[in-house]
XYZ file of C-alpha atoms in Angstrom:
765
model
C 29.430 1.836 27.856
C 30.007 2.073 24.101
C 33.188 3.209 22.499
C 33.017 5.868 20.185
C 34.480 4.059 17.438
C 35.377 0.571 16.181
C 39.097 0.970 15.993
C 41.038 -2.086 14.357
C 38.014 -4.126 13.434
C 37.580 -3.113 9.902
C 38.858 -6.415 8.230
C 37.552 -8.724 10.654
C 34.042 -6.902 10.406
C 34.240 -7.014 6.393
C 34.773 -10.886 6.721
C 32.177 -11.576 9.158
C 29.760 -9.586 7.116
C 30.587 -11.647 3.989
C 30.234 -14.712 5.779
C 26.796 -14.116 7.263
C 25.538 -12.726 3.699
C 26.747 -15.993 2.319
C 24.472 -18.086 4.437
C 26.799 -18.827 7.502
C 24.171 -20.625 10.309
C 25.900 -20.026 13.438
C 28.774 -17.838 14.235
C 30.336 -17.600 17.758
C 32.398 -14.517 18.534
C 34.760 -15.914 21.329
C 37.332 -13.953 23.518
C 38.144 -12.534 26.894
C 35.855 -10.347 28.676
C 36.346 -6.884 27.546
C 37.720 -7.750 24.221
C 34.717 -6.164 22.352
C 32.746 -9.009 21.072
C 29.380 -7.201 21.785
C 30.686 -4.122 20.086
C 31.935 -6.161 17.020
C 28.623 -8.040 16.914
C 26.465 -4.808 17.247
C 28.430 -3.288 14.396
C 27.814 -6.415 12.124
C 24.539 -6.440 12.738
C 23.879 -2.689 11.525
C 26.279 -3.575 8.449
C 24.084 -6.650 7.288
C 20.811 -5.864 8.597
C 19.389 -4.608 5.509
C 19.968 -8.128 4.038
C 17.401 -9.711 6.289
C 13.722 -9.474 6.633
C 14.365 -9.004 10.247
C 17.406 -8.811 12.448
C 17.575 -8.154 16.200
C 20.122 -8.159 19.296
C 19.175 -10.298 22.084
C 20.680 -9.371 25.509
C 21.199 -12.569 27.640
C 23.188 -11.302 30.404
C 20.519 -10.516 32.802
C 18.741 -13.899 32.660
C 19.139 -16.175 35.799
C 20.620 -19.710 34.938
C 18.253 -20.950 37.924
C 15.326 -20.023 35.895
C 13.598 -22.197 33.188
C 16.295 -20.893 31.168
C 15.301 -22.554 28.002
C 12.073 -20.462 28.164
C 13.604 -17.160 29.262
C 16.075 -17.373 26.429
C 13.162 -17.926 24.006
C 11.109 -15.320 25.418
C 14.075 -12.918 25.117
C 14.221 -13.749 21.308
C 10.512 -13.215 20.927
C 10.528 -9.648 22.643
C 13.904 -8.892 20.553
C 12.328 -9.609 17.251
C 8.697 -7.638 18.453
C 6.983 -11.074 17.734
C 3.595 -10.770 19.575
C 1.777 -13.993 20.444
C -1.081 -13.918 23.017
C -1.769 -17.733 23.060
C 0.248 -18.490 26.237
C -0.111 -22.081 26.142
C 2.568 -22.128 23.404
C 6.302 -22.226 24.267
C 8.451 -19.364 22.861
C 10.459 -21.807 20.513
C 7.171 -22.897 19.106
C 6.090 -19.071 18.440
C 9.427 -18.535 16.834
C 9.671 -21.598 14.592
C 6.082 -20.600 13.296
C 7.334 -16.995 12.737
C 10.616 -17.568 11.206
C 8.966 -19.717 8.464
C 9.894 -18.101 4.998
C 12.005 -15.400 6.122
C 15.501 -14.403 6.586
C 16.447 -13.490 9.923
C 19.450 -12.439 11.805
C 19.806 -12.927 15.557
C 22.773 -11.697 17.513
C 22.733 -13.510 21.188
C 24.691 -11.557 23.494
C 26.775 -12.775 26.575
C 25.383 -16.401 26.150
C 28.367 -17.815 28.189
C 26.462 -18.200 31.614
C 23.559 -20.097 30.214
C 25.542 -22.192 27.282
C 23.171 -25.127 27.412
C 20.005 -23.571 27.286
C 21.129 -21.179 24.541
C 22.304 -24.328 22.689
C 18.917 -25.959 22.982
C 17.181 -22.976 21.719
C 19.706 -22.169 18.853
C 19.700 -25.905 17.317
C 16.071 -26.124 17.569
C 15.629 -22.912 15.599
C 18.329 -23.672 13.096
C 16.988 -27.123 12.329
C 13.388 -25.989 11.527
C 14.196 -22.360 10.251
C 16.540 -22.563 7.202
C 16.617 -18.883 6.761
C 17.717 -18.186 10.185
C 21.383 -16.963 10.846
C 22.634 -16.687 14.694
C 25.719 -14.487 15.798
C 26.664 -15.308 19.615
C 28.950 -13.545 21.664
C 30.278 -15.915 24.395
C 33.396 -16.589 26.303
C 32.844 -20.269 25.405
C 31.862 -21.908 22.408
C 28.349 -23.556 22.091
C 29.637 -26.857 20.685
C 27.030 -27.287 18.025
C 27.357 -28.917 14.692
C 26.954 -25.871 12.417
C 28.950 -23.525 14.510
C 31.999 -21.419 13.136
C 33.954 -20.037 16.034
C 35.843 -16.700 15.536
C 38.244 -15.624 17.758
C 37.893 -11.896 18.424
C 41.396 -10.737 19.093
C 42.677 -7.852 21.288
C 43.562 -4.712 19.132
C 47.402 -4.330 18.506
C 49.446 -2.729 21.206
C 52.870 -0.767 20.766
C 56.028 -2.858 20.368
C 58.446 -2.607 23.166
C 61.066 0.119 22.266
C 58.459 1.486 19.533
C 59.372 4.877 17.836
C 56.380 7.492 18.501
C 55.523 6.954 14.734
C 55.295 3.012 15.260
C 53.387 3.494 18.650
C 50.700 5.655 17.003
C 50.237 2.962 14.293
C 49.055 0.435 17.165
C 45.261 0.296 17.392
C 45.340 0.162 21.226
C 47.160 3.937 21.576
C 44.986 5.313 18.800
C 41.990 3.945 20.850
C 43.305 5.462 24.112
C 44.291 8.719 22.716
C 40.719 9.014 21.161
C 38.912 7.943 24.292
C 41.221 10.297 26.513
C 40.349 13.153 24.198
C 36.879 12.652 24.365
C 36.877 12.832 28.204
C 38.479 16.456 27.856
C 42.000 15.063 28.285
C 44.654 17.423 26.535
C 46.801 16.360 23.732
C 50.115 14.314 25.137
C 53.189 15.736 23.628
C 55.615 13.234 22.307
C 59.120 12.683 23.891
C 57.734 13.802 27.350
C 57.058 11.592 30.517
C 53.285 11.739 29.865
C 53.937 10.378 26.227
C 56.050 7.474 27.554
C 53.539 6.485 30.148
C 50.698 6.833 27.717
C 52.543 4.217 25.318
C 53.099 1.774 28.401
C 49.261 2.139 29.307
C 48.443 1.223 25.828
C 50.821 -1.785 26.086
C 49.661 -2.671 29.731
C 46.127 -2.871 28.230
C 46.549 -6.076 26.541
C 44.724 -4.623 23.705
C 41.311 -5.136 25.467
C 39.035 -2.108 24.351
C 37.089 -2.261 27.816
C 40.403 -1.719 29.800
C 41.454 0.647 27.588
C 38.242 2.615 28.224
C 38.827 2.383 31.889
C 42.429 3.623 31.594
C 40.973 6.463 29.686
C 38.823 7.444 32.488
C 41.475 6.795 35.120
C 43.800 9.357 33.079
C 41.117 11.963 33.498
C 41.323 11.847 37.092
C 45.269 10.993 37.744
C 47.021 11.823 34.641
C 48.825 8.947 32.648
C 51.959 8.937 34.693
C 50.075 8.185 37.886
C 47.635 5.932 36.452
C 50.730 3.906 35.323
C 51.846 3.843 38.711
C 48.814 2.571 40.174
C 48.837 -0.307 37.657
C 51.967 -1.630 39.376
C 54.235 0.955 37.512
C 53.592 -1.498 34.241
C 55.298 -4.361 36.141
C 52.560 -6.927 34.597
C 54.399 -6.024 31.174
C 57.436 -8.279 30.251
C 60.118 -7.282 27.987
C 60.041 -10.254 25.750
C 56.204 -10.760 24.631
C 53.688 -8.280 23.337
C 50.759 -9.780 25.403
C 52.278 -11.998 28.159
C 49.920 -11.149 30.668
C 46.410 -13.192 30.443
C 43.541 -10.906 29.271
C 41.278 -12.161 32.145
C 44.241 -11.020 34.586
C 44.358 -7.805 32.778
C 40.815 -7.022 33.117
C 40.704 -7.809 36.503
C 43.566 -5.800 37.334
C 42.111 -2.849 35.609
C 38.654 -3.082 37.439
C 41.063 -3.457 40.666
C 42.506 -0.235 39.726
C 39.240 1.422 39.042
C 38.004 0.168 42.390
C 41.213 1.469 44.170
C 40.557 4.884 42.710
C 37.059 5.077 44.074
C 36.421 6.368 47.609
C 34.563 3.956 50.227
C 31.449 5.525 49.317
C 31.768 4.935 45.773
C 32.883 1.332 45.911
C 30.027 0.708 48.282
C 27.556 2.169 45.670
C 29.313 0.436 42.707
C 28.685 -3.029 44.625
C 25.031 -2.071 45.602
C 24.019 -0.963 42.087
C 25.068 -4.460 40.695
C 21.589 -5.777 41.957
C 19.779 -4.209 39.135
C 19.239 -6.035 36.208
C 18.630 -4.081 32.648
C 19.420 -0.682 34.368
C 17.932 1.836 36.562
C 17.218 5.223 37.127
C 18.260 7.920 39.765
C 15.196 7.615 41.936
C 15.642 3.595 42.206
C 19.228 3.911 43.015
C 18.452 6.364 45.656
C 15.737 4.176 47.202
C 17.700 0.914 46.825
C 21.121 1.727 47.567
C 20.861 4.801 49.567
C 20.081 5.334 53.513
C 17.516 8.006 53.423
C 19.740 10.758 52.143
C 19.915 11.475 48.399
C 23.622 12.577 48.818
C 24.593 9.117 49.619
C 23.936 8.263 45.922
C 23.666 11.251 43.575
C 27.559 12.429 44.216
C 29.019 9.058 44.143
C 27.173 7.946 41.204
C 28.201 11.130 39.287
C 31.664 10.008 40.034
C 31.121 6.481 39.056
C 29.951 7.699 35.583
C 32.993 9.890 35.524
C 35.280 6.774 36.087
C 33.509 4.901 33.271
C 31.903 2.296 35.693
C 28.455 3.466 35.088
C 27.163 4.644 31.789
C 23.981 7.195 31.581
C 22.057 6.770 28.328
C 20.028 9.612 26.738
C 16.893 8.860 28.386
C 18.234 9.396 31.829
C 18.734 5.574 32.610
C 21.869 4.111 33.950
C 23.420 0.744 33.061
C 26.575 -1.263 34.086
C 28.286 -3.487 31.574
C 28.136 -7.110 32.479
C 31.786 -7.415 33.710
C 31.551 -4.261 35.956
C 28.164 -5.733 37.215
C 29.587 -9.282 37.902
C 32.792 -7.566 39.575
C 30.474 -5.248 41.887
C 28.349 -8.417 42.923
C 31.417 -10.279 44.120
C 32.131 -7.251 46.198
C 28.549 -6.901 47.411
C 29.403 -10.587 48.943
C 32.249 -9.346 50.470
C 30.601 -6.597 52.024
C 28.059 -8.908 53.522
C 25.177 -6.990 51.794
C 23.841 -9.437 49.316
C 20.840 -10.532 50.883
C 20.029 -7.077 52.108
C 20.321 -5.425 48.910
C 18.486 -7.921 46.817
C 15.763 -7.820 49.546
C 15.588 -4.036 49.334
C 15.760 -4.228 45.382
C 12.639 -6.746 45.448
C 10.881 -3.968 48.009
C 11.432 -1.316 45.332
C 10.178 -3.482 42.726
C 7.046 -4.240 45.004
C 6.371 -0.354 45.496
C 6.708 0.276 41.760
C 4.355 -2.307 40.356
C 1.869 -1.771 43.273
C 1.893 2.058 42.430
C 1.461 1.354 38.654
C -1.264 -1.095 39.247
C -3.181 1.660 41.412
C -2.314 4.478 38.997
C -2.362 3.351 35.416
C -6.014 4.517 34.634
C -5.205 8.253 34.154
C -3.087 10.634 31.825
C -0.018 8.579 32.560
C -1.236 5.298 31.217
C 1.032 4.785 28.490
C 4.252 5.954 30.640
C 3.198 3.227 33.034
C 2.937 0.741 30.196
C 6.284 1.553 28.853
C 7.829 1.723 32.472
C 6.716 -1.637 33.065
C 7.834 -3.180 29.840
C 11.334 -1.245 30.268
C 11.633 -2.739 34.066
C 10.957 -6.590 33.073
C 14.660 -7.501 33.612
C 14.580 -6.014 37.180
C 10.891 -7.531 37.964
C 12.209 -10.763 36.627
C 15.269 -10.434 38.961
C 12.714 -9.797 41.922
C 10.608 -12.441 41.344
C 13.713 -14.956 40.872
C 14.682 -13.949 44.354
C 11.525 -14.662 45.999
C 11.584 -18.251 44.336
C 15.169 -18.728 45.444
C 14.434 -17.415 49.029
C 11.388 -20.222 49.469
C 9.844 -18.428 52.731
C 6.043 -17.728 52.966
C 6.882 -13.935 53.105
C 8.880 -14.167 49.946
C 6.598 -16.327 48.127
C 3.537 -13.686 49.357
C 5.758 -10.670 47.918
C 6.194 -12.313 44.644
C 2.687 -13.175 44.026
C 1.743 -9.596 45.091
C 4.495 -8.436 42.518
C 3.075 -10.396 39.472
C -0.490 -9.837 40.335
C -0.129 -6.056 40.226
C 1.840 -6.309 37.089
C -0.989 -8.138 35.309
C -3.511 -5.814 36.695
C -2.026 -3.063 34.701
C -2.732 -5.376 31.706
C 0.644 -4.746 30.341
C 0.849 -8.564 29.340
C -1.823 -7.903 26.798
C -0.188 -4.363 25.714
C 3.265 -5.905 25.369
C 2.533 -9.375 24.624
C 4.047 -10.999 27.990
C 1.271 -13.297 28.632
C 3.829 -16.379 28.866
C 6.412 -14.339 30.782
C 4.133 -13.396 33.620
C 2.245 -16.428 33.634
C 5.377 -18.297 33.860
C 6.498 -16.215 37.058
C 3.331 -16.955 38.582
C 3.585 -20.530 37.921
C 7.323 -20.566 39.418
C 5.772 -18.964 42.504
C 2.861 -21.466 42.818
C 4.989 -24.219 42.380
C 7.368 -23.602 45.486
C 7.168 -25.661 48.464
C 8.430 -24.195 51.533
C 11.312 -25.040 53.715
C 9.310 -27.575 55.699
C 7.871 -28.935 52.513
C 4.503 -27.185 52.945
C 2.519 -25.283 50.514
C 1.994 -21.556 51.038
C -0.895 -20.797 52.813
C -4.242 -19.115 51.445
C -3.788 -15.496 51.443
C -5.372 -12.556 49.569
C -2.113 -12.387 47.486
C -2.781 -15.877 46.242
C -6.490 -15.318 45.723
C -5.145 -12.236 43.511
C -2.680 -14.404 41.630
C -5.454 -17.054 40.739
C -7.857 -14.357 39.712
C -5.124 -12.668 37.486
C -4.184 -16.043 35.864
C -7.810 -16.822 35.322
C -8.529 -13.609 33.601
C -5.379 -13.805 31.284
C -6.196 -17.189 30.058
C -10.085 -16.195 29.429
C -9.146 -12.934 27.870
C -6.913 -15.116 25.038
C -9.528 -17.682 24.695
C -7.543 -20.396 26.428
C -10.815 -21.714 28.096
C -9.471 -24.846 29.806
C -6.711 -22.896 31.815
C -9.287 -19.901 32.543
C -11.631 -22.528 33.810
C -9.000 -24.119 35.884
C -7.649 -21.016 37.694
C -11.372 -20.057 38.492
C -11.700 -23.241 40.110
C -8.711 -22.585 42.189
C -9.511 -18.998 42.902
C -12.942 -20.095 44.211
C -11.197 -22.457 46.444
C -8.889 -19.916 48.086
C -11.744 -17.608 48.234
C -13.663 -20.199 50.422
C -10.818 -20.904 52.467
C -10.493 -17.209 53.163
C -14.200 -16.375 53.465
C -14.017 -14.138 50.478
C -16.661 -15.665 48.102
C -17.881 -12.148 47.200
C -14.268 -10.298 46.977
C -14.288 -8.176 44.011
C -11.578 -10.155 42.156
C -13.711 -13.434 42.538
C -16.853 -11.673 41.080
C -14.959 -10.139 38.307
C -13.374 -13.572 37.323
C -16.645 -15.246 37.700
C -18.589 -12.733 35.617
C -15.831 -12.836 32.849
C -15.941 -16.656 32.737
C -19.718 -16.840 32.368
C -19.866 -13.777 29.963
C -17.007 -14.618 27.743
C -16.720 -18.516 27.999
C -19.997 -19.454 28.283
C -22.057 -16.676 26.782
C -24.036 -16.831 30.077
C -26.020 -13.501 30.704
C -25.930 -14.057 34.426
C -22.145 -13.062 34.320
C -23.384 -9.490 33.390
C -24.754 -8.821 37.074
C -21.560 -10.230 38.614
C -19.306 -8.078 36.499
C -21.536 -4.852 37.402
C -21.198 -6.029 41.172
C -17.603 -6.268 40.746
C -17.241 -2.858 38.930
C -19.122 -1.162 41.678
C -17.234 -3.067 44.526
C -13.857 -2.206 42.862
C -14.817 1.494 42.682
C -16.197 1.483 46.222
C -12.725 0.328 47.601
C -10.697 2.998 45.448
C -9.474 0.604 42.885
C -10.361 2.730 39.927
C -8.367 0.814 37.248
C -9.867 -2.653 38.342
C -13.261 -0.820 38.170
C -12.553 0.272 34.778
C -11.638 -3.322 33.630
C -14.681 -4.678 35.073
C -16.782 -1.946 33.296
C -15.049 -2.736 30.060
C -15.914 -6.467 30.218
C -19.653 -5.823 31.210
C -19.794 -3.333 28.179
C -18.234 -6.018 25.929
C -20.407 -8.826 27.041
C -23.574 -6.641 27.104
C -22.537 -5.039 23.579
C -22.310 -8.276 21.827
C -25.014 -10.310 23.582
C -27.628 -7.683 25.122
C -29.971 -7.028 26.841
C -29.984 -3.414 24.921
C -30.543 -1.781 28.199
C -27.525 -2.987 29.874
C -25.507 -2.580 26.881
C -26.366 1.041 26.553
C -25.640 1.895 30.245
C -22.446 -0.183 30.241
C -20.866 1.304 27.148
C -21.779 4.868 28.368
C -20.596 4.517 31.692
C -17.163 2.725 30.318
C -16.727 5.785 27.947
C -17.350 8.194 30.597
C -15.062 6.777 33.106
C -12.277 6.644 30.692
C -12.636 10.099 29.530
C -13.093 11.531 32.940
C -9.803 10.029 33.832
C -8.186 10.849 30.646
C -6.419 7.293 30.282
C -5.743 6.926 26.517
C -5.487 3.206 26.087
C -8.658 2.757 27.999
C -10.338 5.059 25.977
C -9.830 3.360 22.896
C -11.282 0.307 24.247
C -14.166 2.345 25.463
C -14.665 3.662 22.199
C -14.594 0.090 20.719
C -17.669 -1.001 22.488
C -19.770 1.961 21.174
C -20.461 0.488 18.126
C -21.136 -3.078 19.276
C -24.282 -4.642 17.883
C -26.610 -5.028 20.929
C -26.739 -1.223 21.638
C -29.575 0.628 20.911
C -27.717 3.187 18.326
C -24.405 1.671 17.670
C -21.851 4.394 16.738
C -19.104 3.780 14.272
C -16.129 5.317 16.208
C -13.565 2.893 14.973
C -12.077 5.658 12.813
C -11.170 7.217 16.019
C -10.326 4.305 17.998
C -7.977 2.637 15.310
C -5.615 5.210 14.783
C -4.834 5.904 18.273
C -4.357 2.422 18.775
C -1.786 2.317 15.769
C 0.012 5.363 17.127
C 0.383 3.640 20.552
C 1.821 0.262 18.840
C -0.900 -1.697 20.457
C -1.120 -4.536 18.162
C -3.449 -6.614 20.447
C -6.100 -3.884 20.388
C -5.743 -3.218 16.553
C -6.622 -6.615 15.763
C -9.695 -6.591 17.581
C -10.617 -3.164 15.927
C -10.046 -4.535 12.312
C -12.154 -7.578 13.246
C -15.049 -5.290 14.652
C -14.717 -3.089 11.647
C -15.349 -6.231 9.369
C -18.575 -7.085 11.233
C -19.704 -3.351 10.796
C -19.196 -3.274 7.295
C -21.023 -6.866 6.791
C -24.284 -5.006 8.544
C -23.970 -1.782 6.546
C -23.608 -3.515 3.019
C -20.127 -3.363 2.227
C -19.489 -7.231 1.695
C -16.242 -7.099 -0.436
C -14.398 -4.868 2.161
C -15.900 -6.693 5.054
C -14.783 -10.052 3.714
C -11.154 -8.653 2.769
C -10.986 -7.240 6.421
C -11.786 -10.813 7.791
C -8.995 -11.952 5.734
C -6.813 -9.376 6.736
C -7.631 -9.935 10.422
C -6.692 -13.531 10.029
C -3.091 -12.403 8.775
C -3.013 -9.855 11.534
C -3.659 -12.525 14.156
C -0.902 -14.566 12.851
C 1.593 -12.092 12.998
C 0.531 -10.429 15.991
C -0.224 -13.688 17.939
C -3.808 -12.568 18.928
C -6.287 -15.450 18.777
C -9.970 -14.492 18.750
C -11.487 -17.834 17.965
C -11.371 -19.114 21.364
C -14.022 -16.592 22.596
C -17.740 -17.698 21.868
C -19.041 -13.969 21.454
C -16.603 -13.192 18.834
C -16.929 -16.312 16.925
C -20.841 -15.847 16.784
C -20.118 -12.264 15.498
C -17.739 -13.633 12.824
C -20.152 -16.281 11.858
C -22.917 -13.798 11.373
C -20.506 -11.593 9.325
C -19.595 -14.335 7.110
C -23.410 -15.369 6.556
C -24.221 -11.557 5.409
C -21.594 -11.537 3.129
C -22.273 -14.461 1.240
C -25.906 -13.886 1.079
C -24.945 -10.644 -0.511
C -22.060 -11.527 -3.101
C -22.023 -15.690 -2.799
C -19.630 -18.166 -1.530
C -17.049 -17.630 -4.294
C -16.766 -14.184 -4.169
C -16.546 -14.112 -0.525
C -13.701 -16.564 -0.700
C -11.936 -14.886 -3.205
C -12.132 -11.511 -1.454
C -11.352 -13.295 2.006
C -8.042 -14.882 0.495
C -7.159 -11.435 -0.969
C -7.399 -9.969 2.579
C -4.853 -12.814 3.985
C -2.273 -11.467 1.450
C -2.410 -7.890 2.914
C 0.106 -6.460 4.812
C -0.736 -4.929 8.285
C -0.264 -1.555 6.879
C -2.698 -2.255 3.811
C -5.165 -3.683 6.281
C -5.240 -0.615 8.419
C -5.729 1.561 5.332
C -8.676 -0.591 4.066
C -10.170 -0.477 7.859
C -9.742 3.263 7.802
C -11.839 3.922 4.334
C -15.064 5.715 4.862
C -17.784 3.421 5.732
C -20.455 4.933 3.492
C -18.721 4.209 0.068
C -16.618 1.211 -0.650
C -13.125 1.774 -1.997
C -13.517 5.583 -1.313
C -10.312 7.883 -0.846
C -9.442 9.125 2.605
C -11.881 12.086 3.317
C -10.719 15.633 3.095
C -9.959 17.385 6.416
C -9.401 21.074 7.454
C -6.588 22.002 9.772
C -9.213 23.870 11.857
C -10.201 20.528 12.995
C -6.720 20.208 14.890
C -5.905 22.109 18.000
C -2.676 24.622 17.818
C -0.566 22.031 19.560
C -1.834 19.296 17.301
C -1.293 21.458 14.116
C 2.560 21.923 15.312
C 2.793 18.348 15.688
C 1.422 17.778 12.189
C 3.936 20.085 10.837
C 6.923 18.581 12.426
C 5.598 14.941 11.403
C 5.330 16.390 7.843
C 9.175 17.452 8.049
C 10.396 13.898 8.887
C 10.764 14.128 12.532
C 10.417 11.184 14.831
C 8.447 11.585 17.991
C 11.466 11.813 20.312
C 12.637 14.654 17.943
C 9.349 16.333 18.329
C 9.356 16.043 21.832
C 12.750 17.756 22.066
C 11.641 20.637 19.620
C 8.422 21.277 21.688
C 10.004 20.724 25.215
C 7.313 18.264 26.019
C 7.299 14.408 26.817
C 7.538 11.785 24.335
C 4.391 10.331 25.371
C 2.690 13.728 24.940
C 3.653 13.779 21.162
C 2.474 10.086 20.753
C -0.790 10.971 22.411
C -1.145 14.176 19.864
C -0.271 12.168 16.790
C -3.079 9.364 17.859
C -5.695 12.345 18.049
C -4.533 13.747 14.975
C -4.773 10.259 12.993
C -8.191 9.983 14.621
C -9.746 13.312 13.737
C -8.230 13.285 9.955
C -9.104 9.265 9.579
C -5.411 8.649 8.574
C -3.384 5.310 9.348
C 0.137 6.430 9.271
C 2.775 9.226 9.430
C 3.177 8.907 5.503
C -0.498 9.857 5.181
C -0.240 12.663 7.535
C 2.726 14.106 5.808
C 0.865 13.995 2.430
C -2.180 15.328 3.986
C -0.298 18.162 5.540
C 1.888 19.145 2.428
C -1.434 19.004 0.215
C -3.182 21.612 2.249
C -3.986 24.867 0.301
C -4.853 28.111 1.816
C -4.235 27.021 5.505
C -2.353 29.297 7.857
C 0.832 27.945 8.880
C 0.717 26.247 12.341
C 1.153 28.293 15.257
């Protein structure tokens, strides 16, 4: 829920902006719940973001104090800043300290009061080592750190007792109340009428808390101002001698009490039940968790809760509750005696969601699944936390299954969630049950060890990958499942990628075929990809040819766009009989998807290719550019022996062609390129070093792609194009990626230049 305007805050906002621009290190916006701290902080961020290299808001309300909250706070900051780091052995604070060096950064930490000590620990560590960092925290209680400047956010002004209509209109509370009521469709109130007097009293009763004003405006839309005032004890909480005699917390609670009283029993029950969601929810989730098998149990009361401003619906159809309303709902859920049941139902919903994602991501909806899981991280975290807190064998089993399925989708690579997902798994594996026993070996425990082992192997963490392989073998032996597909897959990855042992290839082939026979097509694709990578880099040629062809055919048969980019990547590996240079098709699609993990691998492979075909200067610059990308994107390729060998071979070829000094000079030049410049260098035609982008004819594009190209050239975003063409945003993103690939372009600016520079083409259909 956001107010439509920031009434009464201009002077404070300007002062805060001046302070932050002048270098204030830590500013805490304190005040009662509902006073507008978050709204003010967001306005501040928008006002001064242009003065910083990086600026982000970090939402902390959904973090659980019972977790490793220091790590959770750090991970939230990493995610908010868009920092990717795939080296999971590093703690988030270490990642941030490295990334923040030499930059001016503004962080807004919102709703810090329930985890003050962990927030303070993270903030002081960052402020001490990152001199360009400024932090603004919203909290009901100060952080008590040496550089902290505490700014009390006051309520907006309310009408004086006995104020004239003109004087009353000059108050910020009345101005805001009338504005919000008008936005909700309530007619203008005529001065001098009983309705006017009631509105003035309501503005005074609000205590100047913007959240209370928002709730009153919603109540007025149902009851009118006079009955709303009557429900608020006839305004008896007001005194005749003080403008704000009532405590603000009491005012907020009373306003919530009245909103609660205005709801029907069904609406109250739903309000309380919805509070189990963290980070929002959609209608289907609400029906599944909070309903009782009939959609009418949820749909109608949910609509009324939106009308009462208890729940807000965003443009993407997702629903949210502000933290004070969610906390209020959780208290009532306890009173209803439903907390355990609803937390369990929420956990079951998360379990089904991620199981479906793990089974179905390999297909046309792949990007939608990746985005969905990333969006649901707060709910997944909450469900896993519930499993950890419950400490029963069944809960641990459920939690392991949830995290294993999340990791099976490979979202931890796409969205740089390795430390998050591995942290969840470690929390579950560390549990001792109520009788102090360790959980018994189960298929879920086997899958958990396999998922952890693969994740660590893929990011080059040989030590932990090997450790979890041993644990996986141990569980498999206890279950009599030594030949289970996940075990074969992990063993094959270890031998192929960690040891450069060709015996791993047969294990990967066996795992691939076993996954497919069991209907686990997504897992089969990953085994196929690892087989193609290993054989493509080391041989033998016949295995490399078969594996690369199978991997691409499988991805194209299932229409999985992200998987297809990886299948294209292996087509140019050196051990194939006839490597094909398809990185110009692969890289633009990865760029369009926002896949910083994959683009780093592709740039590296592009450098190897150019070194082989006699473009040593560009190859050296790409190697340097890839180093910069690894630092910015947190991708480490040096831990994988197969990659290390290819890079060393490329370096030897370059030095043989142009000498050590020229290689070093070009390499250093590459490290100074921006990511965008690295992409443009990688997308130059392979045949002629430094040549311009190739000309292309619109006939190469489909009708739909030409329409998308035209709208991109007009400056529309993917979301706006989706609305214009009545398709999903992901469909537009897929079109843009394919356009980039066909035209060998790296970004939207190049596409717009290409489109506007065409001559003689027919307008797009």
